[in-house]
Coordinates of C-alpha atoms and ligand atoms in Angstrom, one line a residue:
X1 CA 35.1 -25.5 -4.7
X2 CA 32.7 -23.6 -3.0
X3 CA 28.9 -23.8 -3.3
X4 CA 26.3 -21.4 -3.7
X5 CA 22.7 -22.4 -3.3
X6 CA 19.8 -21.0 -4.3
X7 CA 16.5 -21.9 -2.6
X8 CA 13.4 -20.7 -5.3
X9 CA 13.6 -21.3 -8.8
X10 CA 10.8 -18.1 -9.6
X11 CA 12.1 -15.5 -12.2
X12 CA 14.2 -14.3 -8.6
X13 CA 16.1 -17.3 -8.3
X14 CA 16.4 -18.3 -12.3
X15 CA 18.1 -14.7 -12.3
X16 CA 20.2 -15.6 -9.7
X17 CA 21.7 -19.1 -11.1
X18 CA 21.7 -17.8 -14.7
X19 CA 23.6 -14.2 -13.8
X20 CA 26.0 -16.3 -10.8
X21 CA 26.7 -19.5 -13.0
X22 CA 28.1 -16.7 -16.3
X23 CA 30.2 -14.8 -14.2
X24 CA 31.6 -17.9 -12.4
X25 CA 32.6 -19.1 -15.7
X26 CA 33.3 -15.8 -17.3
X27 CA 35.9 -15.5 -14.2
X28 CA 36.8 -19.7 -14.0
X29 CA 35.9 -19.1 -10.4
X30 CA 36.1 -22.1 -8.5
X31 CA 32.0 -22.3 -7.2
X32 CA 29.4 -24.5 -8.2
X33 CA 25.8 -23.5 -7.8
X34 CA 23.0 -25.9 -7.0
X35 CA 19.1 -24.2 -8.0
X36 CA 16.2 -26.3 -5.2
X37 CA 12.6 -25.6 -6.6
X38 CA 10.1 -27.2 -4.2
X39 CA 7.6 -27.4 -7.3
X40 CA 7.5 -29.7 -9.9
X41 CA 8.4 -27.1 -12.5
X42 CA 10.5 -24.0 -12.7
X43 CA 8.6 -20.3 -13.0
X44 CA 7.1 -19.6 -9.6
X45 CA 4.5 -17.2 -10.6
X46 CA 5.0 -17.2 -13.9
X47 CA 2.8 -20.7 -15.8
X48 CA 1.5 -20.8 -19.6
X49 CA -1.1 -22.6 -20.5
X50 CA -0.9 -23.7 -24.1
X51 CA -4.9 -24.5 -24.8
X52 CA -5.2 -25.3 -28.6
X53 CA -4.0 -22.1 -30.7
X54 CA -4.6 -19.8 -27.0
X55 CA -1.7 -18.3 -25.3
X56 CA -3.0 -17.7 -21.5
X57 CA -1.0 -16.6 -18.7
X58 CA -2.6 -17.7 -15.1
X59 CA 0.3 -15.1 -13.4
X60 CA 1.9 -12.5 -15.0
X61 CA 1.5 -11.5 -18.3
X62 CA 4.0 -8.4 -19.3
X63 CA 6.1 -6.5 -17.8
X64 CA 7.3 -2.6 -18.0
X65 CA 9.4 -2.1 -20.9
X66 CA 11.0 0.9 -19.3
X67 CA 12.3 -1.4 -16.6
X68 CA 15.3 -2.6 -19.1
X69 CA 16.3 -5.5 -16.6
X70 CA 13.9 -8.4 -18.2
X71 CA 14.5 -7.5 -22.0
X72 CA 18.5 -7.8 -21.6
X73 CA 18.1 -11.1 -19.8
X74 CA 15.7 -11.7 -22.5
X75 CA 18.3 -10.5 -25.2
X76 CA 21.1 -12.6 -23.2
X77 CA 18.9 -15.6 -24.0
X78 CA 18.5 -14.5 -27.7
X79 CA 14.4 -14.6 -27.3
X80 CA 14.1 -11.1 -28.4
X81 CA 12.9 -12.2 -31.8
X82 CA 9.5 -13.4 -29.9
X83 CA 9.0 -10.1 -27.7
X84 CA 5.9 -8.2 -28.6
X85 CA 4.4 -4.7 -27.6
X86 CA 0.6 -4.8 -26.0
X87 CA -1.6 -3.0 -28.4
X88 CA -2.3 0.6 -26.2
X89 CA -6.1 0.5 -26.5
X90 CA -8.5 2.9 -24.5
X91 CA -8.7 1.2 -21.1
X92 CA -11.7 2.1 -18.5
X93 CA -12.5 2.2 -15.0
X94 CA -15.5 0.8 -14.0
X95 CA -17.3 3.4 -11.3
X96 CA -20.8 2.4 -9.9
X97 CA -22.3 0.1 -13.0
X98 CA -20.4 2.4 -15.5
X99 CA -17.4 1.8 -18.1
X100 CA -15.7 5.6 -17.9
X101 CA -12.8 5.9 -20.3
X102 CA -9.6 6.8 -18.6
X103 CA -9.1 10.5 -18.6
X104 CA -6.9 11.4 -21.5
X105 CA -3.2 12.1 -19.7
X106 CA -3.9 10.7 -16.8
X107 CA -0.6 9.5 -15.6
X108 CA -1.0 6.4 -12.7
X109 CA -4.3 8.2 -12.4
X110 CA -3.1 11.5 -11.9
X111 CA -4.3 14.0 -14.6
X112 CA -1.9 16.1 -16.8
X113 CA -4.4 17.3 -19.3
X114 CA -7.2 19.6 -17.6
X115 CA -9.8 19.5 -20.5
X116 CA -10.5 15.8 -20.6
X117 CA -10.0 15.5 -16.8
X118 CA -12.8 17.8 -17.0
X119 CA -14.9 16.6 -18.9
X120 CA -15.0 13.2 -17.5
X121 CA -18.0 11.8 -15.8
X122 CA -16.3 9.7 -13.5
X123 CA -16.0 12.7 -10.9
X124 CA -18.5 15.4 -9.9
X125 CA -18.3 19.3 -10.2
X126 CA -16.7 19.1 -5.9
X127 CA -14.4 16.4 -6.7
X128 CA -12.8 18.3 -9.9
X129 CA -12.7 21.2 -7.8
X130 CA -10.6 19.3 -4.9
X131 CA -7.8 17.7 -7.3
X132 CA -7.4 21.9 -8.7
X133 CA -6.3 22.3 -5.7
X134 CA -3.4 20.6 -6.0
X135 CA -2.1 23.5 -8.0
X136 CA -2.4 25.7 -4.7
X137 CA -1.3 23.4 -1.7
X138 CA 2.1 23.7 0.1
X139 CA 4.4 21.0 -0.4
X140 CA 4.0 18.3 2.6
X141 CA 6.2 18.7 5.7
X142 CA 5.9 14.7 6.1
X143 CA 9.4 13.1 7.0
X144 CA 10.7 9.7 6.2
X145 CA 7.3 7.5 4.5
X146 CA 3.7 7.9 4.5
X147 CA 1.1 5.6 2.7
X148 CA 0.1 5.9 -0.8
X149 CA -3.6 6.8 -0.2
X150 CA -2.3 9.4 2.5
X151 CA -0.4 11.3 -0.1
X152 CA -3.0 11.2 -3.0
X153 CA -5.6 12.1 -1.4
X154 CA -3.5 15.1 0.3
X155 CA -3.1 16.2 -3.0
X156 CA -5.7 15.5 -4.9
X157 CA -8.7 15.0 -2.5
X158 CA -10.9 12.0 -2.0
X159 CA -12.8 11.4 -4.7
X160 CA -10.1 11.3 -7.7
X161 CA -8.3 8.7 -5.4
X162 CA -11.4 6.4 -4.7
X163 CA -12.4 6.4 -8.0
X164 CA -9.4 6.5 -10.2
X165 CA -5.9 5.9 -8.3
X166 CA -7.2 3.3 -6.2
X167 CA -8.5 1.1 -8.8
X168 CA -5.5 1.5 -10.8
X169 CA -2.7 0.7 -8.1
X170 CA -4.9 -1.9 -7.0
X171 CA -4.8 -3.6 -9.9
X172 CA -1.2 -3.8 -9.3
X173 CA -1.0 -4.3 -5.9
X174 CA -3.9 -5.7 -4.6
X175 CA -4.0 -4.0 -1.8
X176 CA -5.0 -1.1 0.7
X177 CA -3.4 2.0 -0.6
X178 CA -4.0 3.7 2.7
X179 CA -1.6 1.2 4.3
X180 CA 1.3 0.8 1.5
X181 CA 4.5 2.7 1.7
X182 CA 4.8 5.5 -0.5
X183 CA 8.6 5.1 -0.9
X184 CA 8.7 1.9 -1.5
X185 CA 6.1 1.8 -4.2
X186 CA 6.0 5.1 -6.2
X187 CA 9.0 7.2 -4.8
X188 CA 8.6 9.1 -7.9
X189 CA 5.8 10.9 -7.0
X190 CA 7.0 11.9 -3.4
X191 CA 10.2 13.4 -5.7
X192 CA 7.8 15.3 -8.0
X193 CA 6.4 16.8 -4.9
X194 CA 9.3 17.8 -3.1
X195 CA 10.7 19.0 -6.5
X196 CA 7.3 20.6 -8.4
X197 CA 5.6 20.9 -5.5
X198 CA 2.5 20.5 -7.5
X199 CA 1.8 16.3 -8.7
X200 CA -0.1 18.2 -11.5
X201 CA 2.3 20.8 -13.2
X202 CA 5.1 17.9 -11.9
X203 CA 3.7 15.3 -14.1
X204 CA 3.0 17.2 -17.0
X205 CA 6.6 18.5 -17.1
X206 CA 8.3 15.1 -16.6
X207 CA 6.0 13.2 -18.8
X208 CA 6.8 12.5 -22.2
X209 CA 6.4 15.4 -24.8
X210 CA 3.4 14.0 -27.4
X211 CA 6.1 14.0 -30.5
X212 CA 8.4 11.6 -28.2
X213 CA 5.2 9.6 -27.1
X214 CA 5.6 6.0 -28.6
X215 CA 2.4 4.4 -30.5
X216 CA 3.2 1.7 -29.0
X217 CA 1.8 0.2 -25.4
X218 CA 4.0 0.5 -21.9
X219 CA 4.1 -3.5 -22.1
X220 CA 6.4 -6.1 -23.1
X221 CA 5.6 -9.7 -23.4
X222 CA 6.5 -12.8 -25.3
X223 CA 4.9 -14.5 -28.0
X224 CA 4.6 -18.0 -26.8
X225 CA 4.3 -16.8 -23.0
X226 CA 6.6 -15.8 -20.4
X227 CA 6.7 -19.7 -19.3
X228 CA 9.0 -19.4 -22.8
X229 CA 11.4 -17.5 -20.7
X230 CA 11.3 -19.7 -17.4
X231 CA 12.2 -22.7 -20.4
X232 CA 14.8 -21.2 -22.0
X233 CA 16.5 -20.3 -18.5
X234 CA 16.1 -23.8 -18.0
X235 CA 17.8 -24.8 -21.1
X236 CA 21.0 -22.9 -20.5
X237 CA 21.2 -23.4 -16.9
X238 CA 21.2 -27.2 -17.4
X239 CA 24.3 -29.3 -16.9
X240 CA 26.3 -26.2 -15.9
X241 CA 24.1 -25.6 -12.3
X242 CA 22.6 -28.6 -10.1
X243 CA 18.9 -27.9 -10.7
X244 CA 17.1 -30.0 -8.2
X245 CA 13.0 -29.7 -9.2
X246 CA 10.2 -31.2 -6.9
X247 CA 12.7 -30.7 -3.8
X248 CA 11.7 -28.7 -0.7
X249 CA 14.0 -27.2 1.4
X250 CA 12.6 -28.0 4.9
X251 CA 14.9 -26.9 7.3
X252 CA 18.5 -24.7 7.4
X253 CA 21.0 -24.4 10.3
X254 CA 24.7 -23.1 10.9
X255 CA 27.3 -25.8 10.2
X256 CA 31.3 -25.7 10.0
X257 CA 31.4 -24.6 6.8
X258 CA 28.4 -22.5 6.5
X259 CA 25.0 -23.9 6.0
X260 CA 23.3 -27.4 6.0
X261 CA 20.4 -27.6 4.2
X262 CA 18.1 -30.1 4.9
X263 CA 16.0 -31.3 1.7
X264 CA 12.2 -33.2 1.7
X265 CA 14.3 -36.4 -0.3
X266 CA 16.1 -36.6 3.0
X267 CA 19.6 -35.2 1.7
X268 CA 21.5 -32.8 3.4
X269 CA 23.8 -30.4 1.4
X270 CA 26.3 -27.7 2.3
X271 CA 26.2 -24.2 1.3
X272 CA 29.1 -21.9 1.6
X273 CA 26.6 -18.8 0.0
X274 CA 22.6 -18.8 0.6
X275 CA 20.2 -17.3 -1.8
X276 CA 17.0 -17.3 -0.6
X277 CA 14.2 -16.3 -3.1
X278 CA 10.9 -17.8 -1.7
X279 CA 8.4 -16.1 -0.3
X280 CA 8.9 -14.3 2.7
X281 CA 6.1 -16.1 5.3
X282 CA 7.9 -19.4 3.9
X283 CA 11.6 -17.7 4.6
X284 CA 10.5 -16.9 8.2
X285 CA 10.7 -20.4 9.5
X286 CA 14.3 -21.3 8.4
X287 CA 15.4 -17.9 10.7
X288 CA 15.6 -17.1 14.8
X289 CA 12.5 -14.6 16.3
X290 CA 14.9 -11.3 15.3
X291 CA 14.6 -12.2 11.3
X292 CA 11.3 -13.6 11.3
X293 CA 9.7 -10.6 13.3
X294 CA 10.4 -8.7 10.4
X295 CA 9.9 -10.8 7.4
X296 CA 6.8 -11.7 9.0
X297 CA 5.7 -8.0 8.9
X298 CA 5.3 -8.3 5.0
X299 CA 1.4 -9.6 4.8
X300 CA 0.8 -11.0 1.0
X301 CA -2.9 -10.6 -0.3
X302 CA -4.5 -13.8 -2.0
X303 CA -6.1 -13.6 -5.5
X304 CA -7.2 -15.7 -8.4
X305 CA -7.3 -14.7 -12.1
X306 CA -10.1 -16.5 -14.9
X307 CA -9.0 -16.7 -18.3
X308 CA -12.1 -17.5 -20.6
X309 CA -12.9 -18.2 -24.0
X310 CA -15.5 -16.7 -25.7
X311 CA -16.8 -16.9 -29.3
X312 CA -16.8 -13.4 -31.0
X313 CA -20.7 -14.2 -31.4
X314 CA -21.2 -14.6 -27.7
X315 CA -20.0 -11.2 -26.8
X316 CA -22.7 -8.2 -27.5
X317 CA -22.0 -4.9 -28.9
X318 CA -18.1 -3.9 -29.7
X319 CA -15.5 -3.3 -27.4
X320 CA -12.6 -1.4 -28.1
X321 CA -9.8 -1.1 -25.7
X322 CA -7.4 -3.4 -22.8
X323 CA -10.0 -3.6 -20.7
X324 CA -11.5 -2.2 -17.4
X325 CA -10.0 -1.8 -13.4
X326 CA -12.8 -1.7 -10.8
X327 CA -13.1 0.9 -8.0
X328 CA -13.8 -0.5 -4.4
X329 CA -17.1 0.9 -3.6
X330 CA -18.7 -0.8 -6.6
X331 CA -20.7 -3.7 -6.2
X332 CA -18.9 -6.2 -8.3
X333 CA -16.8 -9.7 -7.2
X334 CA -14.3 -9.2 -9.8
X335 CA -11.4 -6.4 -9.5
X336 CA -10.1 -5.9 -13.1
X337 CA -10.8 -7.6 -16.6
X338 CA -8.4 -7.6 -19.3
X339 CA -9.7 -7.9 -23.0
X340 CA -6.9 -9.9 -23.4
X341 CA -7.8 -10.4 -27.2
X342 CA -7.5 -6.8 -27.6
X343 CA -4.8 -5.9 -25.7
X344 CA -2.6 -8.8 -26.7
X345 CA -4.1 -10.1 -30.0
X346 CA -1.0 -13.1 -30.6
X347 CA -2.6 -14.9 -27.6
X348 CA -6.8 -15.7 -28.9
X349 CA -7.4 -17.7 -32.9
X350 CA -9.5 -15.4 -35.0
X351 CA -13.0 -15.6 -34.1
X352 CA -12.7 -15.9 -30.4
X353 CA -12.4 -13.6 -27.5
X354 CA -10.3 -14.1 -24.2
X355 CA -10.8 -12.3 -21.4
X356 CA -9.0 -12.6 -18.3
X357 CA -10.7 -11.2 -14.8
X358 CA -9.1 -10.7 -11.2
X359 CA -11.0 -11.9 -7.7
X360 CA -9.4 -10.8 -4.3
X361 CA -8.5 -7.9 -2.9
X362 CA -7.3 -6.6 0.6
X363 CA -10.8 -6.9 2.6
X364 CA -12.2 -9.8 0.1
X365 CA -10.0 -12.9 -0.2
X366 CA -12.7 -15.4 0.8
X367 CA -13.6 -15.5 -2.9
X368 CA -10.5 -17.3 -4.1
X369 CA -11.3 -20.3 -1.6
X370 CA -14.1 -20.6 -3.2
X371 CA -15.0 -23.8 -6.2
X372 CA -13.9 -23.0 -9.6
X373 CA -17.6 -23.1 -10.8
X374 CA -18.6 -20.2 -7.8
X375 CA -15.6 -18.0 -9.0
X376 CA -16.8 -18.8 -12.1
X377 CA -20.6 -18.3 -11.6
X378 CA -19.5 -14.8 -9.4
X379 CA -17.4 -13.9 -12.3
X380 CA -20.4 -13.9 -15.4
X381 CA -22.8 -12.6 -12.9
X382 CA -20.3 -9.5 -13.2
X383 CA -19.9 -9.6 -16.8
X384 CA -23.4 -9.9 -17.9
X385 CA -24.2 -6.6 -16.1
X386 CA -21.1 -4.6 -17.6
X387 CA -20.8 -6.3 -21.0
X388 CA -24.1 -8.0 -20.9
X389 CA -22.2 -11.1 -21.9
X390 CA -25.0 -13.9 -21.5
X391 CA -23.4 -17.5 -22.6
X392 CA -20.7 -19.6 -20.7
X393 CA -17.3 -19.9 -21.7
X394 CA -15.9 -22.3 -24.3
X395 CA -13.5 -23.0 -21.7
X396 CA -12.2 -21.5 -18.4
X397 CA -9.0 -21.8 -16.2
X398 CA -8.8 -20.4 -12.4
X399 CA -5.8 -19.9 -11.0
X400 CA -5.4 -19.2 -7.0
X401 CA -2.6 -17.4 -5.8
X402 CA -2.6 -17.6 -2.4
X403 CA -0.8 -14.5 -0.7
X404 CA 0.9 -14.5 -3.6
X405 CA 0.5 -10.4 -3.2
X406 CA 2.7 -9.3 -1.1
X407 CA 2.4 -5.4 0.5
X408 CA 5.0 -3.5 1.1
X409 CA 3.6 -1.5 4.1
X410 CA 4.4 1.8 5.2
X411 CA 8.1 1.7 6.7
X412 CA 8.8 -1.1 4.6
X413 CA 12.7 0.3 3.7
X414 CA 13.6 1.0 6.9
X415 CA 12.3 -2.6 7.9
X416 CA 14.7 -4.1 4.7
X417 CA 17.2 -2.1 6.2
X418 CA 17.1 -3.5 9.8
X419 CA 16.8 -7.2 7.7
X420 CA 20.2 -6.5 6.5
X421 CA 21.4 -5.3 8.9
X422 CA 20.4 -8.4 11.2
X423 CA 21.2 -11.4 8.9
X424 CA 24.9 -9.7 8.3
X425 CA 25.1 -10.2 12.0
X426 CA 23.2 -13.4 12.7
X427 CA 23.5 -15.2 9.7
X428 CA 26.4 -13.8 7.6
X429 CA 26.2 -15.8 3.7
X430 CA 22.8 -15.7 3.6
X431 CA 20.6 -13.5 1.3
X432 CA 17.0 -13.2 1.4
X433 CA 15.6 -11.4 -1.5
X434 CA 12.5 -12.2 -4.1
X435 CA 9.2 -10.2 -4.7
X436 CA 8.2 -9.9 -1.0
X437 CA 11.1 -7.4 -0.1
X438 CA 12.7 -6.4 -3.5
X439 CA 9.8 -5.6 -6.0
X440 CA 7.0 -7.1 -7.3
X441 CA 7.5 -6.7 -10.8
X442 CA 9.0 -9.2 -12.9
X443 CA 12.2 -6.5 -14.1
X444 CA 12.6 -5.8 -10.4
X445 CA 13.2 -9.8 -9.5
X446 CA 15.7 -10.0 -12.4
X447 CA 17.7 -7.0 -10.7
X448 CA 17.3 -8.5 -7.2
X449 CA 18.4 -12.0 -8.3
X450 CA 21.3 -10.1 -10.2
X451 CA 22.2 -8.0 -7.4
X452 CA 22.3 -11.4 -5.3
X453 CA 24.7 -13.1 -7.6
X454 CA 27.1 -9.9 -7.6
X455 CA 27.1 -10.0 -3.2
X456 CA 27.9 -13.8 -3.8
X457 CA 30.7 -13.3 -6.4
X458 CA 32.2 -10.3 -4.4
X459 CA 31.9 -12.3 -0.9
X460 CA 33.5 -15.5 -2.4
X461 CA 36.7 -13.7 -4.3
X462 CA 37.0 -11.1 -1.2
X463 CA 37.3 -14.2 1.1
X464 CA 39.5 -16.3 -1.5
X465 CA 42.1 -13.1 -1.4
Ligands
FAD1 P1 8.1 -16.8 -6.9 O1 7.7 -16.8 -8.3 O2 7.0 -17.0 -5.9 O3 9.1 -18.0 -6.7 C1 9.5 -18.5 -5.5 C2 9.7 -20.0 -5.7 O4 10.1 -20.6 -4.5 C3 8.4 -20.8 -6.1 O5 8.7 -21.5 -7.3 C4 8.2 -21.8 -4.9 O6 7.7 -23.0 -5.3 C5 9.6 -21.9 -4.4 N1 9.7 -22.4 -3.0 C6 8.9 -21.9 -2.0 N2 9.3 -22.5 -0.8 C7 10.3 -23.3 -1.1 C8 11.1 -24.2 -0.4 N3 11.0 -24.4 1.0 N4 12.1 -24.9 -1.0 C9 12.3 -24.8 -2.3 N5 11.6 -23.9 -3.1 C10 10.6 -23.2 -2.5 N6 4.5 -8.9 -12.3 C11 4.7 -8.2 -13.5 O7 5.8 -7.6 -13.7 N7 3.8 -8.1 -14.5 C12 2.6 -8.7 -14.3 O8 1.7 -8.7 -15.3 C13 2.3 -9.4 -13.1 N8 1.1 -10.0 -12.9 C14 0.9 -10.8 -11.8 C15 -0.3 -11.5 -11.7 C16 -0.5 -12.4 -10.6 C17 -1.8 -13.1 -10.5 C18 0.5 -12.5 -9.6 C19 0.4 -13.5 -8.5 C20 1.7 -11.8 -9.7 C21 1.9 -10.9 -10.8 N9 3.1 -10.2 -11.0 C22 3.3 -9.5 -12.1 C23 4.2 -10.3 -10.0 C24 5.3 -11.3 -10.4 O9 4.7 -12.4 -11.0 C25 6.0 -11.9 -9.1 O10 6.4 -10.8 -8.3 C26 7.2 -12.7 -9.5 O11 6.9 -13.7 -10.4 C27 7.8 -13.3 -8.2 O12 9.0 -14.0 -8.5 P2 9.9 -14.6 -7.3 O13 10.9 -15.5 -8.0 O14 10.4 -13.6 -6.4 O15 8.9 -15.5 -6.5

């Protein structure tokens, strides 16, 4: 028998067991996997909180439905019955003390219809003039990566970046778009350049025609919370993979027959094949200077989200739409608020409102050290200026996320490149994969825990030939 482990049971590492485990016994491969989650629970990043008839997610929340990877592992498990579409509302940026609707078209921020990009008052007469020119410029001469504020505002000048893109990929990323990698983020756009030359006439020829345009929203979730997944994983993985829970993995060296992990309840196990899924500042320890050098050039941003529960009564006037992303130069502690009532209307009882709001961001993570009743106090301060909400919650959850964010600076593929290239030579058997080098999203973690479990099945049958 050989044995796989897998160190991270996040939506990476759950991947990872579920995909190895049903080829090993769609093959009868000789391999047993063992799953160590240092946490009390699985999930990682992804936690439900069940609070009477609310559904409220303190990580994620969707995902992309055009990345297929999480609805077949969610069809796998047969949840598909429970997967729901987020009602596509209106959403807003919020520019000085303003809500401004999104520009009809706009695609990631980048407009596609020139009449309501005109007509919007989130940029003046100069910076309407400066994204035309898009139509105009040459296509870059850059070679190999550049940032993703480098290239937008290249194209479409300063002011449609800081007060449209920014707050958008922000929201995503959390970070400094004039320090993360282009090609590792949106590689799409650097295509449509090099292909359309303009981002403009590129978009609006690749985007969707209106009669193929779904009604529905661009987001998948489940009914009764991704945490629904994370169980159901569980449920099938147990008693066919050794799912140690609550056990931290404190240590890792070379043995005879591979690997010795050393675990916090003092065991030490053997591992012919390591996945490693945890973050990648907690990875860097377990490797020599070469390894950790470069995982330890992925800096992660820390943020906190605050889901809270309104009475319809309590919230003034009528809002219609997902909700509102922030631009930097505004003078607000929170980053983005969902109308998560709106957008997603199975999670919030009739007669209440939930909304969920961001704090962090690349130059302000002191916030999310801060006491629940400051993030909380920081948090209506905002809100009773832009939705001149005036009562407290019925009840509130923070969640920190401590550089839970990761950034995937500029040069970030060659970096994964030289990673692999390294750990075939110093530590051959070993993966290291997960949101800090693979993707953030949740259907990029499924591929990368997938991918994983394929090297480990081809490595084991290659060496048992
Ligand atoms: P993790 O979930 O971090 O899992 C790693 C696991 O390793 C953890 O459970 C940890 O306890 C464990 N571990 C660490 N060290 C050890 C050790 N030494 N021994 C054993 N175990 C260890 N993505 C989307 O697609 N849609 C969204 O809406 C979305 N929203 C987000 C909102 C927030 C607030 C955050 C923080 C992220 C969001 N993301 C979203 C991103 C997504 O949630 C993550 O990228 C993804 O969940 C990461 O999964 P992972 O398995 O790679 O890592």
């Amino acid at each position: 028998m050989k044995h796989v482990v897998i160190v991270g049971g996040g939506i990476t590492g759950l991947s990872a067991a579920f995909s190895l485990q049903n080829q090993i016994e769609d093959k009868n491969l000789p391999i047993r996997v063992t799953l160590i989650e240092a946490e009390n629970r699985l999930g990682g990043k992804i936690r439900t909180e069940y609070h009477d008839d609310f559904v409220i997610e303190r990580g994620p929340d969707s995902y992309l439905k055009r990345k297929k990877a999480m609805t077949d592992l969610i069809e796998r498990l047969g949840l598909d019955y429970d997967l729901v579409n987020n009602h596509a509302g209106q959403a807003y940026i919020l520019h000085g003390t303003n809500l401004y609707p999104m520009p009809e078209g706009a695609v990631m921020g980048v407009p596609t219809e020139i009449s309501p990009f005109l007509a919007s008052g989130l940029f003046s007469l100069k910076g309407k003039a400066r994204a035309g020119l898009d139509l105009v410029l040459p296509k870059s001469r850059t070679k190999g990566d550049q940032s993703v504020g480098a290239f937008f505002k290249r194209r479409l000048g300063d002011e449609v970046v800081e007060n449209l893109i920014e707050p958008l990929l922000s929201g995503v990323y959390a970070g400094n778009i004039d320090k993360i990698s282009l090609e590792s983020t949106f590689p799409q756009f650097q295509d449509i350049e090099s292909q359309y030359r303009s981002l403009i006439m590129g978009m609006k020829q690749t985007k969707p025609k209106k009669s193929e345009k779904s009604s529905k929203g661009a987001f998948l979730t489940l009914k009764k919370g991704l945490s629904s997944l994370v169980k159901a994983l569980e449920d099938s993985l147990a008693g066919r993979v050794e799912l140690k829970i609550g056990t931290t993995v404190e240590g890792l060296n070379k043995s005879d027959s591979g690997y010795a992990l050393h675990l916090s309840d003092g065991a030490q196990i053997e591992a012919d094949e390591v996945v490693m899924t945890v973050p990648a500042r907690k990875a860097a320890k377990f490797f020599n200077d070469d390894i950790k050098e470069l995982i330890g050039e992925v800096p992660a941003t820390s943020v906190a989200t605050i889901a809270m529960a309104f009475p319809e009564s309590a919230i003034p006037g009528s809002f219609d739409g997902t909700g509102f992303v922030i631009s930097k130069k505004s003078p607000f502690t929170i980053t983005a608020c969902t109308w998560t009532n709106l957008k997603w209307p199975h999670t919030t009882p009739a007669g209440h409102v939930l909304l969920r709001c961001y704090v962090g961001r690349e130059h302000d993570q002191a916030i999310v050290d801060e006491s629940d009743e400051t993030i909380l106090s920081k948090t209506l301060a905002d809100l009773q200026k832009i939705m001149k909400i005036e009562d407290k919650p019925e009840f509130y959850y923070v969640t920190r996320w401590k550089k839970a964010m990761p950034q995937y600076l500029v040069g970030h593929l060659e970096r994964k490149k030289q990673l692999h290239e390294r750990m075939e030579k110093h530590y051959p058997g070993i993966q290291i994969t997960g949101a800090s080098l693979d993707g953030i999203g949740l259907p990029d973690c499924v591929v990368a825990g997938e991918n994983a479990a394929d090297k480990v099945i081809k490595t084991l049958t290659e060496k048992a030939i």
